[in-house]
Short mmCIF file of C-alpha atoms in Angstrom, two decimals:
data_model
loop_
_atom_site.label_atom_id
_atom_site.label_comp_id
_atom_site.label_asym_id
_atom_site.label_seq_id
_atom_site.Cartn_x
_atom_site.Cartn_y
_atom_site.Cartn_z
CA GLY A 286 99.17 72.34 105.02
CA SER A 287 100.24 69.18 107.00
CA THR A 288 103.20 68.96 109.50
CA ILE A 289 105.22 65.45 109.91
CA THR A 290 107.24 66.20 113.54
CA GLY A 291 108.95 64.32 116.37
CA CYS A 292 109.35 61.23 115.13
CA ILE A 293 111.91 58.58 115.54
CA LEU A 294 111.91 56.26 112.52
CA GLN A 295 114.58 53.41 112.23
CA TYR A 296 115.26 50.82 109.91
CA ASN A 297 112.28 51.39 107.43
CA ASP A 298 112.74 50.85 103.82
CA VAL A 299 111.68 54.69 103.37
CA GLY A 300 111.28 57.28 106.22
CA ILE A 301 108.97 59.79 105.08
CA ILE A 302 107.76 60.52 101.56
CA LEU A 303 105.39 63.40 99.97
CA GLU A 304 104.56 62.51 96.46
CA ASN A 305 102.17 63.83 93.39
CA GLY A 306 100.89 67.23 94.53
CA SER A 307 101.32 67.20 98.64
CA ILE A 308 101.40 71.09 99.07
CA ALA A 309 102.55 73.28 101.90
CA THR A 310 104.00 70.29 104.22
CA THR A 311 106.48 70.62 106.74
CA ILE A 312 108.85 67.74 107.76
CA ALA A 313 110.38 68.90 110.80
CA ASP A 314 112.62 67.66 113.83
CA ASN A 315 112.44 63.73 113.24
CA THR A 316 115.55 61.52 113.56
CA ILE A 317 115.64 58.58 111.20
CA LEU A 318 118.44 56.10 111.08
CA SER A 319 118.47 53.18 108.43
CA SER A 320 120.44 50.79 106.27
CA SER A 321 117.88 50.97 103.29
CA PHE A 322 119.00 51.33 99.68
CA GLU A 323 116.39 53.60 99.13
CA TYR A 324 115.68 57.51 100.71
CA GLN A 325 114.77 58.42 104.08
CA VAL A 326 113.17 61.48 103.41
CA ALA A 327 111.35 62.31 99.82
CA VAL A 328 109.42 64.97 97.93
CA VAL A 329 108.58 64.24 94.61
CA SER A 330 106.14 66.28 92.52
CA CYS A 331 105.09 68.30 95.36
CA PRO A 332 105.85 72.32 95.34
CA ASN A 333 106.39 74.67 98.28
CA ASN A 334 107.30 72.31 101.40
CA THR A 335 109.48 72.50 104.26
CA ILE A 336 112.23 69.82 105.37
CA GLU A 337 113.88 71.40 108.48
CA GLY A 338 115.55 70.34 111.47
CA ASN A 339 115.86 66.33 111.01
CA THR A 340 118.55 64.26 111.79
CA ILE A 341 119.34 61.47 108.99
CA THR A 342 121.59 58.59 108.77
CA ASN A 343 121.55 55.83 106.23
CA PRO A 344 124.87 54.30 105.11
CA ASP A 345 123.44 52.51 101.97
CA GLY A 346 121.03 55.16 100.22
CA MET A 347 119.92 58.68 100.28
CA GLY A 348 119.43 60.92 103.06
CA ILE A 349 116.88 63.43 101.43
CA TYR A 350 115.92 63.30 97.88
CA VAL A 351 113.62 66.18 96.27
CA TYR A 352 112.49 65.92 92.43
CA ASP A 353 110.13 68.28 90.57
CA SER A 354 109.33 70.05 93.68
CA PRO A 355 109.90 73.73 93.14
CA GLY A 356 110.03 76.15 96.17
CA THR A 357 111.12 73.32 98.39
CA ARG A 358 112.82 74.75 101.62
CA LEU A 359 115.38 72.69 102.83
CA ARG A 360 116.87 74.26 106.22
CA ASN A 361 119.11 73.15 109.04
CA ASN A 362 119.33 69.18 108.65
CA ILE A 363 122.12 67.18 109.78
CA LEU A 364 122.85 64.24 107.34
CA THR A 365 125.70 62.07 108.36
CA GLY A 366 127.07 58.83 107.01
CA CYS A 367 124.58 58.40 104.49
CA GLU A 368 125.62 57.14 100.90
CA GLU A 369 124.52 60.04 99.55
CA GLY A 370 123.43 63.17 101.64
CA ILE A 371 121.02 65.41 99.60
CA VAL A 372 119.98 64.70 96.09
CA PHE A 373 117.94 67.48 94.58
CA GLY A 374 116.94 68.19 91.07
CA ALA A 375 114.29 69.58 88.81
CA SER A 376 113.24 72.05 91.59
CA ASN A 377 113.44 75.49 90.80
CA ALA A 378 113.35 78.56 92.95
CA SER A 379 114.10 76.63 96.23
CA GLU A 380 116.05 77.21 99.39
CA ILE A 381 118.88 74.78 100.60
CA THR A 382 120.42 76.64 103.72
CA GLY A 383 121.95 76.01 106.96
CA ASN A 384 122.37 72.11 106.59
CA ILE A 385 125.36 70.07 107.78
CA LEU A 386 126.65 67.35 105.88
CA GLN A 387 129.45 65.13 107.30
CA ASP A 388 130.79 61.90 106.18
CA ASN A 389 128.47 60.86 103.54
CA ILE A 390 130.15 57.99 101.06
CA VAL A 391 129.35 59.24 97.65
CA TYR A 392 129.08 63.20 98.24
CA GLY A 393 127.10 65.61 100.60
CA MET A 394 124.98 66.94 98.19
CA SER A 395 124.07 66.82 94.53
CA VAL A 396 121.94 68.99 92.72
CA GLY A 397 121.09 68.70 88.74
CA THR A 398 118.83 70.54 86.24
CA CYS A 399 118.05 73.74 88.67
CA THR A 400 117.49 77.49 88.23
CA GLY A 401 116.78 80.02 90.91
CA LEU A 402 117.91 78.27 93.71
CA THR A 403 119.80 79.86 97.00
CA ILE A 404 122.31 77.17 98.36
CA ALA A 405 123.74 79.23 101.46
CA ASP A 406 125.22 78.83 105.02
CA ASN A 407 125.67 74.98 104.35
CA THR A 408 128.69 73.14 106.03
CA PHE A 409 130.28 70.41 104.41
CA MET A 410 132.80 67.92 106.32
CA HIS A 411 134.43 65.39 104.15
CA ASP A 412 131.87 66.33 101.95
CA GLY A 413 131.38 68.20 98.82
CA LEU A 414 128.68 70.03 96.40
CA LEU A 415 128.14 68.58 92.82
CA LEU A 416 126.43 70.80 90.60
CA TYR A 417 125.30 69.75 87.08
CA GLN A 418 122.90 71.32 84.32
CA CYS A 419 122.49 74.34 86.59
CA HIS A 420 122.70 78.07 86.17
CA ASP A 421 121.49 81.18 87.50
CA ASN A 422 121.75 80.16 91.47
CA THR A 423 123.02 82.24 94.17
CA ILE A 424 125.61 80.00 96.32
CA THR A 425 127.15 81.68 98.79
CA ASP A 426 128.77 81.19 102.35
CA ASN A 427 129.00 77.51 102.47
CA THR A 428 132.02 76.19 104.05
CA VAL A 429 134.19 72.68 103.09
CA ASN A 430 136.44 71.35 105.98
CA GLY A 431 136.23 74.74 107.65
CA ALA A 432 137.55 76.90 104.40
CA PRO A 433 134.77 78.77 102.23
CA LEU A 434 133.34 77.12 99.23
CA ILE A 435 133.75 79.52 96.19
CA TYR A 436 131.10 79.45 93.58
CA LEU A 437 131.94 81.39 90.23
CA GLU A 438 129.30 81.01 87.28
CA GLN A 439 130.01 82.26 83.83
CA VAL A 440 133.21 83.84 84.84
CA ASN A 441 136.60 84.22 82.49
CA ASP A 442 139.75 85.48 83.73
CA GLN A 443 138.76 85.90 87.32
CA THR A 444 141.71 86.11 89.41
CA ILE A 445 141.31 84.29 92.99
CA SER A 446 143.27 86.02 95.63
CA GLN A 447 145.80 84.53 97.56
CA HIS A 448 144.58 85.67 101.16
CA ASP A 449 141.00 84.40 100.52
CA GLY A 450 141.15 81.89 103.21
CA ARG A 451 140.83 78.81 101.06
CA ARG A 452 143.17 75.84 101.23
CA ARG A 453 144.99 75.09 97.90
CA ARG A 454 146.77 72.04 96.65
CA ALA A 455 150.43 72.03 95.83
CA GLY A 456 150.82 73.31 92.25
CA THR A 457 148.07 75.98 92.35
CA ASP A 458 149.69 78.59 94.28
CA PRO A 459 148.04 82.03 93.60
CA PRO A 460 147.40 83.68 91.53
CA ALA A 461 145.09 81.41 90.26
CA THR A 462 142.93 82.28 87.47
CA VAL A 463 139.55 80.83 86.17
CA ARG A 464 139.61 80.55 82.24
CA ALA A 465 137.45 79.18 79.70
CA ASP A 466 138.57 75.91 78.70
CA ARG A 467 137.28 73.66 75.92
CA ARG A 468 137.81 70.14 78.16
CA ALA A 469 135.51 71.67 80.65
CA GLY A 470 133.08 74.35 81.40
CA ALA A 471 135.84 76.36 83.33
CA ALA A 472 139.36 75.25 84.79
CA LEU A 473 141.04 76.52 87.45
CA HIS A 474 144.96 77.29 86.17
CA GLY A 475 147.88 77.89 88.50
CA ARG A 476 150.35 80.77 87.53
CA ASP A 477 152.04 78.34 85.36
CA GLY A 478 148.94 78.16 83.22
CA ARG A 479 148.42 74.23 83.61
#
């Protein structure tokens, strides 16, 4: 495969794009600064590529966009000040690990319609993780503002320990229990059941 590495890209509409079948390409160690409404690294309909070690800032658009690209490895990237840090969809059996997402405007990472992902060892500072239409993924060892991100899937009546290291909002003093809820797929209820 090909390698795109060591580039310094500034103020382009799109920084780096792979589309329509590019396979086994590595996008590594690039620095991208933009204020474009587009994405700065995009992988669309391209399986088995690696995006790693890039530093991206894009206050008006996406940092990294991956769609319909199974087997993608997204590792050790730094995304700060983007409108959307990582947008990842329809790319099963992929890996999103070791990334730092900080101060992105809408969210740090959005993942949709995926199964078989590993999302691990990512650091979210003033950011979060949004999952939608996802199942059967492994999500472990991520932190949000220095506290562990706890991911539960297909769990009912699971008690979350008072001493698990996470910060809690007022009104959710432990023990807290995840229960089935018709208004949401799962809801976190404090001891008063609200």
